[in-house]
mmCIF file of C-alpha atoms and ligand atoms in Angstrom:
data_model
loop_
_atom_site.group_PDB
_atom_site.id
_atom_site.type_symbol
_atom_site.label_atom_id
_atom_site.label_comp_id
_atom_site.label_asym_id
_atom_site.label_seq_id
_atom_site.Cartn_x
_atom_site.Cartn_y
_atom_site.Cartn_z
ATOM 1 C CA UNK A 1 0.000 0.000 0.000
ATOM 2 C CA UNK A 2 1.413 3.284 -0.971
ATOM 3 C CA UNK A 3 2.202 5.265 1.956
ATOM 4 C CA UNK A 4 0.058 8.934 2.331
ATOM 5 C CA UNK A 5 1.928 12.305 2.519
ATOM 6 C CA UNK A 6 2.297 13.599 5.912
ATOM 7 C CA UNK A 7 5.052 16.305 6.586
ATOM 8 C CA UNK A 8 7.088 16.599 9.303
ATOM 9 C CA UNK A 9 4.939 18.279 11.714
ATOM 10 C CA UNK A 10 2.255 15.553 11.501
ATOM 11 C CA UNK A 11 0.243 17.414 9.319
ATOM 12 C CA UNK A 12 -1.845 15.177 6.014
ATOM 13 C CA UNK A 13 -1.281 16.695 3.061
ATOM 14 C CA UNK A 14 -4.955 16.248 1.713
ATOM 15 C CA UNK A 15 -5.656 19.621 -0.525
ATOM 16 C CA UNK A 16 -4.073 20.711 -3.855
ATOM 17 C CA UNK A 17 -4.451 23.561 -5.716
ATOM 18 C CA UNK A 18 -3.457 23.733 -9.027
ATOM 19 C CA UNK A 19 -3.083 26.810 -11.304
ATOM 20 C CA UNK A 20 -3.331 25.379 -15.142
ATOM 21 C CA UNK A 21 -2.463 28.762 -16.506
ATOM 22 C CA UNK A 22 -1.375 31.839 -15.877
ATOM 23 C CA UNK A 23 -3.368 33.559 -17.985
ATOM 24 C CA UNK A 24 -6.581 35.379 -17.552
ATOM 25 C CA UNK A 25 -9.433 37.356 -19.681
ATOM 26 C CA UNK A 26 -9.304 40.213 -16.881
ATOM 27 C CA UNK A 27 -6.517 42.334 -15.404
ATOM 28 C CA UNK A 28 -7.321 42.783 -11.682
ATOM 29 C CA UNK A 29 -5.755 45.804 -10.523
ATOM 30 C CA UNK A 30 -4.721 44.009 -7.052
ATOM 31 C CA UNK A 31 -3.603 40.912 -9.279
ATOM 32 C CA UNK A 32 -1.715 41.829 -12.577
ATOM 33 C CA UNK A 33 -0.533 44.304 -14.542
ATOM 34 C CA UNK A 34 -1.909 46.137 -17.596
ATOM 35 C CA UNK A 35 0.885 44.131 -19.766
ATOM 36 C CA UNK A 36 1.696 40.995 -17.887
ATOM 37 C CA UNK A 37 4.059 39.044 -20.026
ATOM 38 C CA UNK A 38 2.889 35.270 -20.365
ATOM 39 C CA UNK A 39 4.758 32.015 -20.422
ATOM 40 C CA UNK A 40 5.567 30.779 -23.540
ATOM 41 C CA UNK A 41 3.230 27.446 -24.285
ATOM 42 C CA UNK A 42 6.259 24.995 -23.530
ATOM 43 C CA UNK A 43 6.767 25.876 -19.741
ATOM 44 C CA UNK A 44 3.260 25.158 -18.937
ATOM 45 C CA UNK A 45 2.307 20.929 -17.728
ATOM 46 C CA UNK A 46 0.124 19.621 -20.614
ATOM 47 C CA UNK A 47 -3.007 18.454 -19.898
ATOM 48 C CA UNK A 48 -1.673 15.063 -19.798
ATOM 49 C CA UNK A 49 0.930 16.182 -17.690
ATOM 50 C CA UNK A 50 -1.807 17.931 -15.212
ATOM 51 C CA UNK A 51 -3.340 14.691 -15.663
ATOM 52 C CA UNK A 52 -0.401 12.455 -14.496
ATOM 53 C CA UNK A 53 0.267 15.287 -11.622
ATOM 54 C CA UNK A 54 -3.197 15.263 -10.068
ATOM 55 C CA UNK A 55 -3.514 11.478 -10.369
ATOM 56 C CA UNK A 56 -0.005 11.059 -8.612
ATOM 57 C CA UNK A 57 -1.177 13.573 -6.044
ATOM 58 C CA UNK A 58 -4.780 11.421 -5.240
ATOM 59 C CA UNK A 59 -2.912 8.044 -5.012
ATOM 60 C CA UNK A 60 -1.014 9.527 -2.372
ATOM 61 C CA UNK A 61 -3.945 10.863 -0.279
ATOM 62 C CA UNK A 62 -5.141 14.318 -1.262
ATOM 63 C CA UNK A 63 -8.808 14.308 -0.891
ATOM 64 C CA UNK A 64 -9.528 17.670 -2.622
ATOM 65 C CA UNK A 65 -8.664 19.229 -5.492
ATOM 66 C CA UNK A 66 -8.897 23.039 -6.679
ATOM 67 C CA UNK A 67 -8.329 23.977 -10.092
ATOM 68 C CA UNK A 68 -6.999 27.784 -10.614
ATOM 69 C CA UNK A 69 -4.737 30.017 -12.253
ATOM 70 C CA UNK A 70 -4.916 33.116 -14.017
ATOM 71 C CA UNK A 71 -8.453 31.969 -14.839
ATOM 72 C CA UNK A 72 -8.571 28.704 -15.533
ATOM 73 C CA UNK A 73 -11.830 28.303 -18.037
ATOM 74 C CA UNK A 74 -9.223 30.440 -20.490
ATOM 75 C CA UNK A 75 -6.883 27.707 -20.857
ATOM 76 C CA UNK A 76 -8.015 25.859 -24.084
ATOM 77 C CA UNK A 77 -9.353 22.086 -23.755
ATOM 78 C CA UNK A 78 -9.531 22.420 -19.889
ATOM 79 C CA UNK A 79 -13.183 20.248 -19.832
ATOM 80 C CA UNK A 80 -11.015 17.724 -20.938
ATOM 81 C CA UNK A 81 -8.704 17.690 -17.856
ATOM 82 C CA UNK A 82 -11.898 18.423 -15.256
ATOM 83 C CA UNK A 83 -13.549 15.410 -17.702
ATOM 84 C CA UNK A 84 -10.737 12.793 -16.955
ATOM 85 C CA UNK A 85 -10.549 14.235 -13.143
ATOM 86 C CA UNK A 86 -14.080 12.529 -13.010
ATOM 87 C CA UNK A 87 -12.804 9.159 -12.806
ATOM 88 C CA UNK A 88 -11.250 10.125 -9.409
ATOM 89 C CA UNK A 89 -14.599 11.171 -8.111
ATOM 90 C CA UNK A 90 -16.234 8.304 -9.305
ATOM 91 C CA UNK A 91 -13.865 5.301 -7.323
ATOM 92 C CA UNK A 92 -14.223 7.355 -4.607
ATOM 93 C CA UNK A 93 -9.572 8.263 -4.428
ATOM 94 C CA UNK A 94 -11.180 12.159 -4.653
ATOM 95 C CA UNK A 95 -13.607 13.625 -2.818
ATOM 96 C CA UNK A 96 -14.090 17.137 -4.489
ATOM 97 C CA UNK A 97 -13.138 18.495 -7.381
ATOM 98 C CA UNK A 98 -13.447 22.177 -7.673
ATOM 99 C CA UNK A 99 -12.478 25.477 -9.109
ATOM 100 C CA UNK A 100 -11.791 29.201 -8.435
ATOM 101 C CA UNK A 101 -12.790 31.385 -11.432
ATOM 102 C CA UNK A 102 -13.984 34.684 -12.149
ATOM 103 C CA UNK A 103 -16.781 33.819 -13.721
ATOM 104 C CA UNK A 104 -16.632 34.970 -17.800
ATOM 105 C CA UNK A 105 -17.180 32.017 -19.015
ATOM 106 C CA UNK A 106 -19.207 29.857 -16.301
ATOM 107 C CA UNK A 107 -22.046 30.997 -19.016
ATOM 108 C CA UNK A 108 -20.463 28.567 -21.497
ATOM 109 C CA UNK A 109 -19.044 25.604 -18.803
ATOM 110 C CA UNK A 110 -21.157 25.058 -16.066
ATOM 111 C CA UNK A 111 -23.126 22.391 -17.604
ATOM 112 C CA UNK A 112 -19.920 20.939 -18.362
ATOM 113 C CA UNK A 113 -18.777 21.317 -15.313
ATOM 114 C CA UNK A 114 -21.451 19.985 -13.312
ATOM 115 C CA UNK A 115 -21.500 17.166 -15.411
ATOM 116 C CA UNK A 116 -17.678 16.408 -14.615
ATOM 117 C CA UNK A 117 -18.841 16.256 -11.019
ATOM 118 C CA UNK A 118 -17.856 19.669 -9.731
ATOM 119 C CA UNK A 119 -20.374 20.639 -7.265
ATOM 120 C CA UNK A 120 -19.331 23.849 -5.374
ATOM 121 C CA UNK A 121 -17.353 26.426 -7.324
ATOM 122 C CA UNK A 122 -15.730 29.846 -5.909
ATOM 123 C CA UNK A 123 -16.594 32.739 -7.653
ATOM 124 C CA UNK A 124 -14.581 35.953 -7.306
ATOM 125 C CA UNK A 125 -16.583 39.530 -7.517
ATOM 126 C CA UNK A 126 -15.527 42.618 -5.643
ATOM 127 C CA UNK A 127 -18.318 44.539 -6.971
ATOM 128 C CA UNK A 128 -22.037 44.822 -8.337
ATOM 129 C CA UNK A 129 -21.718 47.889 -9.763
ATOM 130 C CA UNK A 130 -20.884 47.864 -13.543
ATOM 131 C CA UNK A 131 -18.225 50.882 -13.563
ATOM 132 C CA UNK A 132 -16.691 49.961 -10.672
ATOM 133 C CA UNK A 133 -16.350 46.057 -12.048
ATOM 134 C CA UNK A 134 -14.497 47.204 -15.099
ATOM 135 C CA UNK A 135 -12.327 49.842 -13.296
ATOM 136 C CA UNK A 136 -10.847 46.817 -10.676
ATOM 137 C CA UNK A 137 -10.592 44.014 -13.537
ATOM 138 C CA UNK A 138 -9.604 46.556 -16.445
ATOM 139 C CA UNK A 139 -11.183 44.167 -19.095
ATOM 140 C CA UNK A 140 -14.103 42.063 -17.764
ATOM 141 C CA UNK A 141 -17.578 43.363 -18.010
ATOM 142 C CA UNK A 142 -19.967 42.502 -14.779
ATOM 143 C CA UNK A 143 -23.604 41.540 -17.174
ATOM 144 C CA UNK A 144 -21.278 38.750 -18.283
ATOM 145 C CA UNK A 145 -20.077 37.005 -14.960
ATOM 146 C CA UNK A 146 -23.506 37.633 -13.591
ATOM 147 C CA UNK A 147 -25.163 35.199 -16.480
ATOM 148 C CA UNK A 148 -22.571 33.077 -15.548
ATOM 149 C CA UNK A 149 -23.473 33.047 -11.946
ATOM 150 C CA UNK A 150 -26.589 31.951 -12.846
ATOM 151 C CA UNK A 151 -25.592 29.638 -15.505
ATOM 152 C CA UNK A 152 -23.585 27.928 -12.585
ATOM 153 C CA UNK A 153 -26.753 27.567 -10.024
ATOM 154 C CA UNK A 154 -29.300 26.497 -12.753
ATOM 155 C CA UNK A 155 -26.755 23.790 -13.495
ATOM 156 C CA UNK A 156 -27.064 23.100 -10.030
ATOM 157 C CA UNK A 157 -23.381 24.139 -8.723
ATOM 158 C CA UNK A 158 -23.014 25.582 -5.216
ATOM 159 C CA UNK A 159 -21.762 28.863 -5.619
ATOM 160 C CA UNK A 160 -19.545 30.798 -2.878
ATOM 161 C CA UNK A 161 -18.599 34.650 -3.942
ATOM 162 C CA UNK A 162 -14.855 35.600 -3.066
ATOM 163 C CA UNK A 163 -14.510 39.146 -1.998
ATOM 164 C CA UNK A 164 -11.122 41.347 -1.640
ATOM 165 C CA UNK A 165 -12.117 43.682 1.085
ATOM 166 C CA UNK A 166 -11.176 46.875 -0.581
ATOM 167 C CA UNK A 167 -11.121 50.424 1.425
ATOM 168 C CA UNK A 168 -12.530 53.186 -0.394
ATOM 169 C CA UNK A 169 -14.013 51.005 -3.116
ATOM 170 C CA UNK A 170 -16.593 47.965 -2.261
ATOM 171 C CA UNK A 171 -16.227 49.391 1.417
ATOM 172 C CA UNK A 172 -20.231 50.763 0.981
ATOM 173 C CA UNK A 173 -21.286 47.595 -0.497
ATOM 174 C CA UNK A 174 -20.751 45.224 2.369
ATOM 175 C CA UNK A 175 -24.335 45.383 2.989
ATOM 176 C CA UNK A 176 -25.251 45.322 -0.587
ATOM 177 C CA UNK A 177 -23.107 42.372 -1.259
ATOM 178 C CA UNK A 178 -24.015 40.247 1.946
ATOM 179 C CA UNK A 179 -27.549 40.659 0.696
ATOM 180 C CA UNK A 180 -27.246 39.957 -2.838
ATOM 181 C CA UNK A 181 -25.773 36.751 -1.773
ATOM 182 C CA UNK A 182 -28.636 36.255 0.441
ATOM 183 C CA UNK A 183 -31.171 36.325 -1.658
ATOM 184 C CA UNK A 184 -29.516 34.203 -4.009
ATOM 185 C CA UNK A 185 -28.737 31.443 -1.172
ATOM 186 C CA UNK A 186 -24.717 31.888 -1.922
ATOM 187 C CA UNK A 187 -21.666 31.890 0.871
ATOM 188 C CA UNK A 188 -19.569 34.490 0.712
ATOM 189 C CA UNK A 189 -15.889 35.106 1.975
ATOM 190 C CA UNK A 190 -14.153 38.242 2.183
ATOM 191 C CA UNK A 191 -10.746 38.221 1.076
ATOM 192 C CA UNK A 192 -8.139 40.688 2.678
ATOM 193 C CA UNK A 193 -5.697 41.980 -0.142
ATOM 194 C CA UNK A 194 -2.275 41.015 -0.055
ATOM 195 C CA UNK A 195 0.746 42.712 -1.630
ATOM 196 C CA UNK A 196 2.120 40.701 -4.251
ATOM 197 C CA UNK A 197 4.232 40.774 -7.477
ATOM 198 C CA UNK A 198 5.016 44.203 -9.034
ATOM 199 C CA UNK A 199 1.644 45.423 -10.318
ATOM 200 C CA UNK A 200 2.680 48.937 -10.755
ATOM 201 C CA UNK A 201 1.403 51.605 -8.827
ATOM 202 C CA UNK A 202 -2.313 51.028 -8.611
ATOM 203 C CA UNK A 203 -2.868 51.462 -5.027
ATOM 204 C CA UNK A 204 -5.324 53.544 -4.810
ATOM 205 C CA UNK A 205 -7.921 50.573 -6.254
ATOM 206 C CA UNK A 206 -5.767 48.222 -3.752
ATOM 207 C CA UNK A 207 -6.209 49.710 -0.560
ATOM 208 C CA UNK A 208 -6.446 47.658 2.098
ATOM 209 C CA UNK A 209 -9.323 46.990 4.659
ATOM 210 C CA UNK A 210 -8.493 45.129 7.497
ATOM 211 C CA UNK A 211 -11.128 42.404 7.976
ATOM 212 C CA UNK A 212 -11.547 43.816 11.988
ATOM 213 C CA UNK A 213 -12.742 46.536 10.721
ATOM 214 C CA UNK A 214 -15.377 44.876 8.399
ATOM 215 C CA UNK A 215 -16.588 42.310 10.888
ATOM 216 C CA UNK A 216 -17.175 45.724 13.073
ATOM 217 C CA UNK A 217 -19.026 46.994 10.185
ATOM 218 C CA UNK A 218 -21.089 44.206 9.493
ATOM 219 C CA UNK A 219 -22.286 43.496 13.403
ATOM 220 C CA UNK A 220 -24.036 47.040 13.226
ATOM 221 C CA UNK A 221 -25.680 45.439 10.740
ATOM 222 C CA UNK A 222 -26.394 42.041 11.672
ATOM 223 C CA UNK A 223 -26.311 39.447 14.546
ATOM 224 C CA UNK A 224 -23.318 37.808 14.147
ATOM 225 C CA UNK A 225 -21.490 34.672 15.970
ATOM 226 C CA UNK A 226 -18.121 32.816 15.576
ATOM 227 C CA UNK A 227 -18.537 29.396 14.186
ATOM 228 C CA UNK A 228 -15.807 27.032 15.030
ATOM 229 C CA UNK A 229 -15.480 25.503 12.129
ATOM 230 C CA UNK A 230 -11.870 25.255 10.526
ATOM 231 C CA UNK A 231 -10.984 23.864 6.994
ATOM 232 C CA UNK A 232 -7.422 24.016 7.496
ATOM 233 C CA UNK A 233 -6.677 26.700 5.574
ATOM 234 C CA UNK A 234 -6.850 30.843 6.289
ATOM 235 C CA UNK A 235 -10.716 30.942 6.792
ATOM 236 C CA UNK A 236 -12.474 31.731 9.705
ATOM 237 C CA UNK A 237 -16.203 31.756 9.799
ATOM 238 C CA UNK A 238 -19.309 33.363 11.039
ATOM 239 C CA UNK A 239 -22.848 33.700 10.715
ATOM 240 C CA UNK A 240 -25.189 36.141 10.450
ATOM 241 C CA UNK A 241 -28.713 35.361 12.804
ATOM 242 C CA UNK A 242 -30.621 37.491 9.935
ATOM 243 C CA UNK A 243 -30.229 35.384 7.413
ATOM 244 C CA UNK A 244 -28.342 32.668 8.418
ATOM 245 C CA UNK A 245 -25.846 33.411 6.262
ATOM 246 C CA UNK A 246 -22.178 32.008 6.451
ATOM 247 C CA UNK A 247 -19.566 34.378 6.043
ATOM 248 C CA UNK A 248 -15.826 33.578 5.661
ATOM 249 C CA UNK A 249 -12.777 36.101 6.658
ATOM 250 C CA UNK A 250 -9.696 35.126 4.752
ATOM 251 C CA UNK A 251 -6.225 36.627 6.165
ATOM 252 C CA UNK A 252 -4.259 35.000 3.962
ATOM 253 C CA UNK A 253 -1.098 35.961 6.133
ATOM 254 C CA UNK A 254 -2.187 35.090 9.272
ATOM 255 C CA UNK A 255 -0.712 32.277 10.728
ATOM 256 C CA UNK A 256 -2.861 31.122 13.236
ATOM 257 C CA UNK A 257 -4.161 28.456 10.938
ATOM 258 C CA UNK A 258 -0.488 26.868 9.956
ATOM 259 C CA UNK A 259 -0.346 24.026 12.694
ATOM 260 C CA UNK A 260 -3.534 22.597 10.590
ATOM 261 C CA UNK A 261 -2.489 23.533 7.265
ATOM 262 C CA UNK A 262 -2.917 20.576 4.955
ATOM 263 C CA UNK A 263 -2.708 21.904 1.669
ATOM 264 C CA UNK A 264 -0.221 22.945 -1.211
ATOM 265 C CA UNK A 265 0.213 24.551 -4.249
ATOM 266 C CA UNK A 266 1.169 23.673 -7.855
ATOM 267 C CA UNK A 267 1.523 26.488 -10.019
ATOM 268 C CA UNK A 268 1.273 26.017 -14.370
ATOM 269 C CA UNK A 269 4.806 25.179 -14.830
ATOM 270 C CA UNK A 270 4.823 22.347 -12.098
ATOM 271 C CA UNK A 271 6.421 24.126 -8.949
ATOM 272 C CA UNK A 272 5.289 22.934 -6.108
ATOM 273 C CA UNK A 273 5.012 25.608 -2.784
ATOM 274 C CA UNK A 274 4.287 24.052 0.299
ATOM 275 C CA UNK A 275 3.509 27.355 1.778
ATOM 276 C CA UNK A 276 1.457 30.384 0.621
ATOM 277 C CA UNK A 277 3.537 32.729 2.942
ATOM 278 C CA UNK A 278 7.223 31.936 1.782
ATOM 279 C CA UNK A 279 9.118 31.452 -1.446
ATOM 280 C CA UNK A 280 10.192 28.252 -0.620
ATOM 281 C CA UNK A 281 9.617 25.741 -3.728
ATOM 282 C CA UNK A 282 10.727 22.848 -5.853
ATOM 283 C CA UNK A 283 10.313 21.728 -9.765
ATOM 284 C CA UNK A 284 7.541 18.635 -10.578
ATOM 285 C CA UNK A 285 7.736 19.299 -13.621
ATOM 286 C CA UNK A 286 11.582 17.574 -14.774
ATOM 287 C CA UNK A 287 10.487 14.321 -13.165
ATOM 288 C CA UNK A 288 7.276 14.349 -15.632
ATOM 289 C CA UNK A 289 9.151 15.096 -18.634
ATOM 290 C CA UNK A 290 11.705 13.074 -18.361
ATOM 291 C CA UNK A 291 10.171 10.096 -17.189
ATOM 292 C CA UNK A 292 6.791 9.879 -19.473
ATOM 293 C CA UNK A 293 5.868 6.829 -18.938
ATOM 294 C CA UNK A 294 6.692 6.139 -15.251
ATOM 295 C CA UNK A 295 5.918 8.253 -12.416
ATOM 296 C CA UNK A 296 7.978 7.074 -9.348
ATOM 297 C CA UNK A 297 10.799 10.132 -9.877
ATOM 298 C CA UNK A 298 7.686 12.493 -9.365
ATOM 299 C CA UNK A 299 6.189 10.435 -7.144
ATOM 300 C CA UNK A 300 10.095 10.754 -4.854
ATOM 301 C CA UNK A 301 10.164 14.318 -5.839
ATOM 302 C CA UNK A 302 6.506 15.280 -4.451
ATOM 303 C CA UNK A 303 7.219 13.519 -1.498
ATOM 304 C CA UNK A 304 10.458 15.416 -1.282
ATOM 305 C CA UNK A 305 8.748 18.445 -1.383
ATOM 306 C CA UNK A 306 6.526 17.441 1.436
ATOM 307 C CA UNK A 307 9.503 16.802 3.106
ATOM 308 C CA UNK A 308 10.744 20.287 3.292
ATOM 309 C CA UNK A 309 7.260 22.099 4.284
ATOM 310 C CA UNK A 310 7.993 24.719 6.392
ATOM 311 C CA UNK A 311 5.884 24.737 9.978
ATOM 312 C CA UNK A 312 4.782 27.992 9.115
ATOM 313 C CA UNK A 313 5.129 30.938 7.176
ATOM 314 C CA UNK A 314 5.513 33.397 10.489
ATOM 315 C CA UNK A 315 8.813 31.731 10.608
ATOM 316 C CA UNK A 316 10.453 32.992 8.347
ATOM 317 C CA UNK A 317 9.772 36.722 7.278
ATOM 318 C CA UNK A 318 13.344 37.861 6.200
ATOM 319 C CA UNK A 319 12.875 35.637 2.754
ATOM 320 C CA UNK A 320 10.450 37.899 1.778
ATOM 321 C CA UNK A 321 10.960 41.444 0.086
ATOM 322 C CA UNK A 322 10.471 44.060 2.305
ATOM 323 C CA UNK A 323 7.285 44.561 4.173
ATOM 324 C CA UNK A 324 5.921 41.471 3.712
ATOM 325 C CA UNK A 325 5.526 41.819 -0.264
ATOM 326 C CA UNK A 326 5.890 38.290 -1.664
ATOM 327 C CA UNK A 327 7.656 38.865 -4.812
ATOM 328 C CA UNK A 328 5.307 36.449 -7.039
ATOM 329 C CA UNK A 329 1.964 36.956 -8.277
ATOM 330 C CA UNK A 330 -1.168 35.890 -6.884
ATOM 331 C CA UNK A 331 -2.193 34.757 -10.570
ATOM 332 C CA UNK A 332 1.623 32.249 -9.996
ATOM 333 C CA UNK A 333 0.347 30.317 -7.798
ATOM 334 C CA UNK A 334 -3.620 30.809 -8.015
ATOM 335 C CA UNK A 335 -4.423 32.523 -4.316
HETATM 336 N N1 SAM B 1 -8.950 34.028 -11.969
HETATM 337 C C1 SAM B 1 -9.569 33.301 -10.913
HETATM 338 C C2 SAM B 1 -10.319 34.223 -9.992
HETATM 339 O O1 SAM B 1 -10.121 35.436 -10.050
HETATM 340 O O2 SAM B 1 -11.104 33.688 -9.206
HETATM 341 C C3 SAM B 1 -8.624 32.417 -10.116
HETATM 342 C C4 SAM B 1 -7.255 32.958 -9.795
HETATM 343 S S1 SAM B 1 -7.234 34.380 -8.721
HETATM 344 C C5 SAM B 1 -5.507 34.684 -8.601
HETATM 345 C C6 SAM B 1 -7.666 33.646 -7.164
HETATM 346 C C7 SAM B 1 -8.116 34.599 -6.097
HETATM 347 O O3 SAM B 1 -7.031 35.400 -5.707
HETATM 348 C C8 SAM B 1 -9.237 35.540 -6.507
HETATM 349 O O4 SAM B 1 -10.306 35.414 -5.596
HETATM 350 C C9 SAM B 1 -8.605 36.905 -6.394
HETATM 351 O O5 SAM B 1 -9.525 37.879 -5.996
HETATM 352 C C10 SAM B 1 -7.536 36.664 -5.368
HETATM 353 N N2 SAM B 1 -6.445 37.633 -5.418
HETATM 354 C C11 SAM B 1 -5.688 37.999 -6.471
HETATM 355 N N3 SAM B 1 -4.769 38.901 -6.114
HETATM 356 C C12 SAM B 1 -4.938 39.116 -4.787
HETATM 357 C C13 SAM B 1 -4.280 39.936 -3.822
HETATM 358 N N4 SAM B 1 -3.275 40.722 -4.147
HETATM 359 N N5 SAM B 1 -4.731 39.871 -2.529
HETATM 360 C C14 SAM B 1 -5.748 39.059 -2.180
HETATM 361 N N6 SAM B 1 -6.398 38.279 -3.041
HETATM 362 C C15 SAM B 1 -6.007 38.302 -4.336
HETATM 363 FE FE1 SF4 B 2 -7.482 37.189 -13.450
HETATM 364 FE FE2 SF4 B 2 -8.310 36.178 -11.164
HETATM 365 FE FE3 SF4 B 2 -6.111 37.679 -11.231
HETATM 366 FE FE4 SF4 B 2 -8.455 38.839 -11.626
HETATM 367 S S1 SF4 B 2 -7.777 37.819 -9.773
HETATM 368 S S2 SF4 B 2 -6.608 39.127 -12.889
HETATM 369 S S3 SF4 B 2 -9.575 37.286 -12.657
HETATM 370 S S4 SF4 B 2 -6.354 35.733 -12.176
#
């Protein structure tokens, strides 16, 4: 029997999220650039190799997998990949598959989708108001990702809104928000923002909002309690008596969540990080290529990685750039 990843602070590595590209149809201020430079079409795993990757991944134990990027319904023949995924679901190795996508094209997928076996997807909008959707994203236009939201819940998907908590610009819509998602029986998680890569000098649309202050905001507002409930990652939860709403507070940097932590992340070109909050990483992607048709050199190398996980990422600041600013993009490794 093939032995499951644990790392060496006891922790199961049951959670993978994979970016398949690191492109994207929008430009989010807080995320990219105007002119991002892309990878050429040879770095990127194939879809075979994503393939051989994830299926490597669930024979060794992870339970869950996300699907990312950039936005990953852009990358071309992706149903394919989520298709073959399916098999996982169906002997029972995988327990969800799932995705995080801004929504442009859920219009055209969700059926697809749904019929791969994807039942709860994470949706990313900052905003319901039309100008202020194509001033954060640059290019994406908000009539389009709303038809995709309800593309995804007529095909029956679960559908949980991602919000970056923004100061000065979806600050007045907390209430808005929380009640659009009411009505349309959606969670919702509020994302603070985090500084990464070098996205020029847009911070004015990338202020940040510290999620204290929003809870504050939203309990004169609302009845709300602490749930205990922990998925091993950087979400806390709560609920609102009103509507009996769940509402999640990422801190993505916080590090109160790192003794559970079960996750990691593969980005496009087959590095593996073990944490969100350091640059620590090795290369999956050599073992593919250079052994096609047998996977135990990935197989050592992924459990090599696991190997090195760091305990935390409060441990080691000083391998960041200054003030915390991790020095990749969000859109690397997928969020
Ligand atoms: N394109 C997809 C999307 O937007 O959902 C998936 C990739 S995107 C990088 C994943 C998540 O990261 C999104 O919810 C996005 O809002 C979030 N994100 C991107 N840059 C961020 C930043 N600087 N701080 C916090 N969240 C960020
Ligand atoms: Fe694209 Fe998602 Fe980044 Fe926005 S947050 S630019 S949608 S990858």
């Amino acid at each position: 029997m093939t032995q499951n990843l644990i790392d060496p602070f006891a922790r199961a590595i049951t959670y993978l999220r994979l970016s398949v590209t690191d492109r994207c149809d929008f430009r989010c201020v807080y995320c990219m650039s105007e002119n991002m430079s892309f990878l050429p079409k040879k770095e990127l795993l194939t879809l075979e190799e994503l393939d051989r990757l994830c299926s490597s991944f669930i024979q060794l134990g992870v339970k869950k997998l996300r699907i990312t990027g950039g936005e990953p319904l852009v990358r071309r023949g992706i149903m394919t990949f989520f298709e073959a995924m399916s098999r996982h679901l169906d002997s029972g190795a995988l327990d969800e598959l799932t995705l995080t996508t801004n929504g442009s094209q859920l219009e055209k997928f969700a059926p697809q989708l749904a019929a791969a076996g994807v039942k709860r997807i994470n949706v990313s909008l900052d905003t319901l108001d039309e100008a202020k959707f194509a001033e954060i994203t640059r290019w994406g236009r908000l009539p389009q990702v709303l038809r995709g939201l309800d593309a995804a819940q007529s095909a029956g998907l679960r559908v949980k809104l991602n919000t970056v908590a923004l100061k000065e610009f979806n600050e007045d819509e907390l209430i808005t928000l929380t009640q659009f998602c009411a009505d349309r029986d959606m969670d919702l998680t509020f994302i603070e923002v985090m500084p990464m890569g070098d996205i020029g000098n847009e911070n004015r649309l990338g202020q940040y909002w510290s999620l204290k202050d929003l809870r504050a905001e939203l309990e004169k507002n609302y009845s709300v309690v602490d749930l205990t409930e922990r998925t091993g990652g950087p979400a806390r939860y709560l609920r609102l008596e009103e509507t009996g709403q769940k509402i999640g507070l990422i801190t993505p940097l916080s590090h109160n969540f790192c003794e559970s932590c079960n996750r990691v992340r593969i980005t496009c070109t087959g590095e593996i990080y073990t944490c969100l909050g350091q640059e620590g990483k090795s290369d999956l992607r050599q073992p593919l290529r250079d052994y096609p048709e047998d996977d135990h050199a990935l197989e050592a190398a992924i459990r090599a990685a696991i190997a090195g996980k760091p305990k935390g990422h409060d441990f080691d600041y000083s391998r960041q750039e200054l003030g915390g600013q991790m020095s990749r993009h969000m859109s690397h490794t997928g969020g």
